[in-house]
Amino acid sequence: MDFFYVFGKMVELFAIIIIGYITCKCGVFGKEARVHVTKLVLYVAIPGLTLASVLNQDSLPGRAEIFGLLLVAFSSYLVLFAGAFLIPKLLRVKREEVGIYQFMVAFANVGFIGYPVTQAIFGDRAIFYTCVFNLPFNFFAFSIGVIFIQRSAAAMSGQAGAKVGSAISGKTFLTPCMICSVLAIILALGGWRGPAALGEMCQMVGNITTPAALMVIGSSLAEMPVKEMFSNGKVYLFSLFRLLILPIIVYYIYGSFVTDPLLLGVCVIIAAMPVATNGTMLCLQYNADEKLMAQGTFITTLASLVTIPLLAMLFRYPQ
């Protein structure tokens, strides 16, 4: 594993956040633009990226291996959801912030940063593994993750007693991201990749996702005083849990029965990713606290410049 290559990739991604920050300060990329770009990413780009992750594979593993990968990927969220309910209590966050912190704990940046980082650490074989981990991410982030954010939005607006169940509706599950996630699983299990042109088209559309999402975060941060960006002590404590403690817990839980070092490595590094950039866009969509979400995303992305290469070096997974 080339430490400096991984570090360089993280710097590149972080630099896009800075570009979003600067363009907002210059009056080019304000809140109205953020809302429109957010819809473009959520309704078009991420679904395209999800389908491309299956359609563009040169070869797909057998069904038994895919089921094994899916089992590990989906079950890893049991650990993350446990942390999502425990960590906000330990940090004693405000009621209207609980859902934001729950989202930040449970959902890491699998799709945007996960692919280039896992490829840099483990090689090309890791791309499909990361694709599999991206499927439960999309499934949960756009269902349970939306519920977390809706609860915080309800608390902010003064709706007392907002419950998980009150946020669930047909629209929560019938979204482009959810539909394409289920379709991608079906395609993977069936071993069908379709015409090459279709996969390439989905990839081109999906390529919008990373720069657009990171620029949305930077633009949101630009409306926050610089001092405020770094002044929330709870975000630093949260980052410690998110970037180091949770992935170490995942390592020791799955290390006891996962025999494939590549699968174990991808599982741990995915758990160590910074906060998912989708969070800021979902906050914009549901009128939740986008600034807190952007702050958590910014701090964890900055800290992950060091923590991800460090974890990769400590566990020394072979390519």
Coordinates of C-alpha atoms in Angstrom, one line a residue:
M1 CA 0.0 0.0 0.0
D2 CA 1.4 3.4 -1.1
F3 CA 0.7 5.7 1.8
F4 CA 1.4 8.9 -0.2
Y5 CA -0.9 7.7 -3.0
V6 CA -3.8 7.2 -0.6
F7 CA -3.0 10.5 1.1
G8 CA -2.9 12.3 -2.3
K9 CA -6.3 10.9 -3.2
M10 CA -7.7 12.2 0.0
V11 CA -6.2 15.6 -0.6
E12 CA -7.7 15.8 -4.1
L13 CA -11.2 15.1 -2.7
F14 CA -10.8 17.6 0.1
A15 CA -9.6 20.2 -2.4
I16 CA -13.0 20.0 -4.2
I17 CA -14.7 21.0 -1.0
I18 CA -12.5 24.1 -0.9
I19 CA -13.5 24.9 -4.5
G20 CA -17.1 24.8 -3.5
Y21 CA -16.3 27.1 -0.6
I22 CA -14.6 29.6 -2.8
T23 CA -17.2 29.6 -5.5
C24 CA -19.9 30.3 -2.9
K25 CA -17.9 33.2 -1.5
C26 CA -17.6 34.5 -5.0
G27 CA -21.3 34.4 -5.5
V28 CA -21.2 31.6 -8.1
F29 CA -22.6 28.7 -6.1
G30 CA -25.1 29.9 -3.5
K31 CA -28.0 28.1 -1.7
E32 CA -30.4 28.1 -4.7
A33 CA -27.8 26.5 -6.8
R34 CA -27.1 23.9 -4.0
V35 CA -30.7 22.9 -4.0
H36 CA -30.8 22.3 -7.7
V37 CA -27.5 20.5 -7.8
T38 CA -28.6 18.3 -4.9
K39 CA -31.7 17.2 -6.8
L40 CA -29.6 16.4 -9.8
V41 CA -27.2 14.3 -7.8
L42 CA -29.9 12.4 -5.8
Y43 CA -32.3 11.8 -8.7
V44 CA -29.9 11.2 -11.6
A45 CA -26.2 11.0 -10.8
I46 CA -26.2 8.5 -7.8
P47 CA -28.7 6.1 -9.5
G48 CA -26.4 6.2 -12.6
L49 CA -23.3 5.5 -10.5
T50 CA -25.1 2.6 -8.7
L51 CA -26.1 0.9 -11.9
A52 CA -22.6 1.5 -13.5
S53 CA -20.9 -0.2 -10.6
V54 CA -22.5 -3.5 -11.8
L55 CA -22.9 -2.9 -15.5
N56 CA -19.3 -2.0 -16.0
Q57 CA -17.7 -5.0 -14.3
D58 CA -15.6 -7.2 -16.6
S59 CA -16.6 -10.2 -14.6
L60 CA -18.8 -10.8 -11.7
P61 CA -18.3 -13.4 -8.9
G62 CA -20.6 -16.3 -8.6
R63 CA -23.8 -16.1 -6.7
A64 CA -22.4 -17.8 -3.6
E65 CA -19.6 -15.3 -3.3
I66 CA -22.0 -12.4 -4.0
F67 CA -24.3 -13.6 -1.2
G68 CA -21.4 -13.8 1.1
L69 CA -20.3 -10.3 0.3
L70 CA -23.8 -9.0 0.7
L71 CA -24.1 -10.8 4.1
V72 CA -21.0 -9.1 5.4
A73 CA -21.9 -5.7 3.9
F74 CA -25.5 -5.7 5.2
S75 CA -24.6 -7.1 8.6
S76 CA -21.8 -4.5 9.1
Y77 CA -24.7 -1.9 9.5
L78 CA -25.7 -3.7 12.7
V79 CA -22.5 -2.4 14.2
L80 CA -23.0 1.1 12.7
F81 CA -26.6 1.4 13.7
A82 CA -25.7 0.3 17.3
G83 CA -23.1 3.1 17.3
A84 CA -25.7 5.5 15.8
F85 CA -27.9 5.1 18.8
L86 CA -25.2 5.0 21.4
I87 CA -22.8 7.7 20.4
P88 CA -25.3 10.6 20.4
K89 CA -26.2 9.6 23.9
L90 CA -22.6 9.6 25.0
L91 CA -22.1 13.0 23.4
R92 CA -25.3 14.3 25.0
V93 CA -26.3 16.2 21.8
K94 CA -29.4 18.4 21.5
R95 CA -32.7 16.7 20.6
E96 CA -32.9 18.4 17.3
E97 CA -29.3 17.2 16.5
V98 CA -29.7 13.5 17.4
G99 CA -30.9 12.5 13.9
I100 CA -28.0 14.4 12.3
Y101 CA -25.4 12.6 14.4
Q102 CA -27.1 9.3 13.9
F103 CA -26.8 9.7 10.1
M104 CA -23.2 10.8 10.5
V105 CA -22.3 7.7 12.5
A106 CA -24.2 5.2 10.4
F107 CA -23.3 6.4 6.9
A108 CA -19.8 6.7 5.6
N109 CA -18.7 8.1 2.3
V110 CA -18.8 4.7 0.4
G111 CA -19.6 5.8 -3.1
F112 CA -17.7 9.1 -3.4
I113 CA -14.4 8.4 -1.7
G114 CA -14.7 4.6 -1.2
Y115 CA -14.0 3.6 -4.7
P116 CA -10.7 5.5 -5.3
V117 CA -9.4 4.9 -1.8
T118 CA -10.1 1.1 -1.6
Q119 CA -8.6 0.8 -5.1
A120 CA -5.5 2.7 -4.0
I121 CA -5.0 0.5 -1.0
F122 CA -6.1 -3.0 -2.3
G123 CA -5.9 -2.8 -6.1
D124 CA -8.5 -3.2 -8.8
R125 CA -10.0 -6.3 -7.2
A126 CA -11.4 -4.1 -4.5
I127 CA -13.7 -2.2 -6.9
F128 CA -16.4 -4.8 -7.0
Y129 CA -16.2 -5.4 -3.3
T130 CA -16.7 -1.7 -2.7
C131 CA -19.6 -1.8 -5.2
V132 CA -21.3 -4.5 -3.0
F133 CA -20.8 -2.4 0.1
N134 CA -22.3 0.5 -1.8
L135 CA -25.6 -1.4 -2.3
P136 CA -26.6 -1.6 1.4
F137 CA -25.4 1.9 1.8
N138 CA -27.9 3.2 -0.8
F139 CA -30.6 0.9 0.6
F140 CA -30.2 2.1 4.2
A141 CA -29.1 5.8 3.6
F142 CA -32.2 6.6 1.5
S143 CA -34.6 4.8 3.9
I144 CA -33.4 4.8 7.5
G145 CA -31.0 7.7 6.9
V146 CA -33.8 9.8 5.6
I147 CA -35.8 8.9 8.7
F148 CA -32.9 10.1 10.9
I149 CA -32.8 13.4 9.1
Q150 CA -36.6 13.8 9.0
R151 CA -36.7 13.4 12.8
S152 CA -34.2 16.1 13.3
A153 CA -36.0 18.4 10.8
A154 CA -39.3 17.7 12.8
A155 CA -37.6 18.5 16.1
M156 CA -36.1 21.8 14.6
S157 CA -39.6 22.9 13.5
G158 CA -41.1 22.2 16.9
Q159 CA -43.1 19.1 16.1
A160 CA -43.0 17.4 19.5
G161 CA -42.7 13.6 19.7
A162 CA -41.5 13.0 16.2
K163 CA -41.2 9.2 15.9
V164 CA -39.4 7.0 13.4
G165 CA -42.6 5.6 12.1
S166 CA -44.0 9.0 11.4
A167 CA -41.3 9.6 8.8
I168 CA -41.9 6.5 6.8
S169 CA -43.9 6.7 3.7
G170 CA -44.0 5.1 0.2
K171 CA -41.9 8.0 -1.1
T172 CA -39.2 7.1 1.4
F173 CA -38.6 3.8 -0.4
L174 CA -39.7 4.6 -4.0
T175 CA -36.8 6.9 -4.8
P176 CA -34.5 6.6 -7.8
C177 CA -31.6 5.7 -5.5
M178 CA -33.5 2.9 -3.8
I179 CA -35.0 1.5 -7.0
C180 CA -31.6 1.5 -8.7
S181 CA -29.9 -0.2 -5.6
V182 CA -32.4 -3.0 -5.7
L183 CA -32.0 -3.3 -9.5
A184 CA -28.2 -3.4 -9.2
I185 CA -28.5 -6.3 -6.7
I186 CA -30.8 -8.2 -9.1
L187 CA -28.4 -7.6 -12.0
A188 CA -25.4 -8.7 -10.0
L189 CA -27.1 -11.9 -8.8
G190 CA -28.3 -12.6 -12.4
G191 CA -24.8 -11.9 -13.8
W192 CA -26.3 -9.6 -16.4
R193 CA -24.3 -6.6 -17.4
G194 CA -26.2 -5.4 -20.5
P195 CA -24.9 -3.4 -23.4
A196 CA -21.5 -1.8 -22.9
A197 CA -22.9 1.5 -24.1
L198 CA -25.6 1.5 -21.3
G199 CA -22.9 1.0 -18.7
E200 CA -20.7 3.7 -20.1
M201 CA -23.6 6.1 -20.2
C202 CA -24.5 5.4 -16.6
Q203 CA -20.9 5.9 -15.6
M204 CA -20.7 9.2 -17.4
V205 CA -23.8 10.4 -15.5
G206 CA -22.5 9.0 -12.3
N207 CA -19.2 10.8 -12.6
I208 CA -21.0 14.0 -11.7
T209 CA -21.6 12.7 -8.2
T210 CA -18.3 13.2 -6.5
P211 CA -17.4 16.7 -7.6
A212 CA -21.0 18.0 -7.3
A213 CA -21.5 16.5 -3.8
L214 CA -18.2 17.8 -2.4
M215 CA -18.8 21.2 -3.9
V216 CA -22.3 21.3 -2.2
I217 CA -20.5 20.7 1.1
G218 CA -18.0 23.4 0.5
S219 CA -20.7 25.8 -0.5
S220 CA -22.7 25.1 2.7
L221 CA -19.6 25.6 4.8
A222 CA -19.0 29.0 3.1
E223 CA -22.2 30.4 4.9
M224 CA -20.7 29.4 8.2
P225 CA -18.2 31.6 10.0
V226 CA -14.7 30.1 9.8
K227 CA -14.5 30.0 13.6
E228 CA -17.8 28.1 13.8
M229 CA -16.4 25.5 11.4
F230 CA -13.8 24.4 13.9
S231 CA -15.5 25.4 17.2
N232 CA -17.8 22.4 17.9
G233 CA -16.0 20.2 20.3
K234 CA -18.6 17.4 20.0
V235 CA -17.8 17.1 16.3
Y236 CA -14.2 16.3 17.2
L237 CA -15.2 13.7 19.8
F238 CA -17.7 12.3 17.2
S239 CA -14.9 12.1 14.6
L240 CA -12.8 10.0 17.0
F241 CA -15.6 7.5 17.2
R242 CA -16.4 7.6 13.5
L243 CA -12.9 7.4 12.1
L244 CA -11.0 5.2 14.5
I245 CA -13.1 3.4 17.2
L246 CA -15.9 2.1 14.9
P247 CA -13.5 0.6 12.3
I248 CA -11.4 -1.0 15.0
I249 CA -14.5 -2.6 16.5
V250 CA -15.5 -3.8 13.0
Y251 CA -12.1 -5.3 12.5
Y252 CA -12.2 -7.3 15.7
I253 CA -15.8 -8.5 15.2
Y254 CA -15.4 -9.6 11.5
G255 CA -11.7 -10.6 11.9
S256 CA -12.9 -13.6 14.0
F257 CA -14.8 -15.3 11.1
V258 CA -14.0 -13.5 7.8
T259 CA -11.1 -15.5 6.3
D260 CA -10.7 -13.4 3.1
P261 CA -8.2 -10.6 3.9
L262 CA -9.4 -8.5 1.0
L263 CA -13.0 -8.6 2.2
L264 CA -12.0 -7.9 5.8
G265 CA -9.8 -5.0 4.7
V266 CA -12.5 -3.4 2.5
C267 CA -15.0 -3.8 5.4
V268 CA -12.7 -2.0 7.8
I269 CA -11.7 0.8 5.4
I270 CA -15.3 1.4 4.4
A271 CA -16.2 1.7 8.0
A272 CA -13.3 4.3 8.4
M273 CA -14.6 6.6 5.7
P274 CA -15.6 10.2 6.6
V275 CA -19.3 11.2 6.8
A276 CA -21.3 10.6 3.6
T277 CA -21.7 13.6 1.4
N278 CA -25.3 12.6 0.8
G279 CA -26.1 13.8 4.3
T280 CA -25.8 17.5 3.5
M281 CA -27.9 17.2 0.4
L282 CA -30.6 15.3 2.3
C283 CA -30.6 18.0 4.9
L284 CA -31.2 20.5 2.2
Q285 CA -34.0 18.4 0.8
Y286 CA -35.8 17.9 4.1
N287 CA -34.9 21.3 5.8
A288 CA -32.8 19.8 8.5
D289 CA -29.5 21.3 9.9
E290 CA -27.3 21.3 6.8
K291 CA -24.6 23.3 8.6
L292 CA -24.1 20.8 11.3
M293 CA -24.0 18.0 8.7
A294 CA -21.6 19.9 6.5
Q295 CA -19.4 20.7 9.6
G296 CA -19.2 17.0 10.5
T297 CA -18.5 16.0 6.9
F298 CA -15.8 18.7 6.6
I299 CA -14.0 17.7 9.9
T300 CA -14.1 14.0 9.3
T301 CA -12.9 14.4 5.7
L302 CA -10.0 16.6 6.9
A303 CA -9.1 14.1 9.7
S304 CA -9.4 11.1 7.3
L305 CA -6.4 12.5 5.4
V306 CA -4.4 10.9 8.2
T307 CA -6.7 8.2 9.8
I308 CA -7.4 6.2 6.6
P309 CA -3.7 5.8 5.6
L310 CA -2.9 5.1 9.2
L311 CA -5.4 2.3 9.5
A312 CA -4.3 0.8 6.2
M313 CA -0.7 0.8 7.4
L314 CA -1.5 -0.6 10.8
F315 CA -3.4 -3.6 9.4
R316 CA -1.2 -4.0 6.4
Y317 CA -3.6 -5.7 4.0
P318 CA -2.0 -7.2 1.0
Q319 CA -3.0 -6.2 -2.5

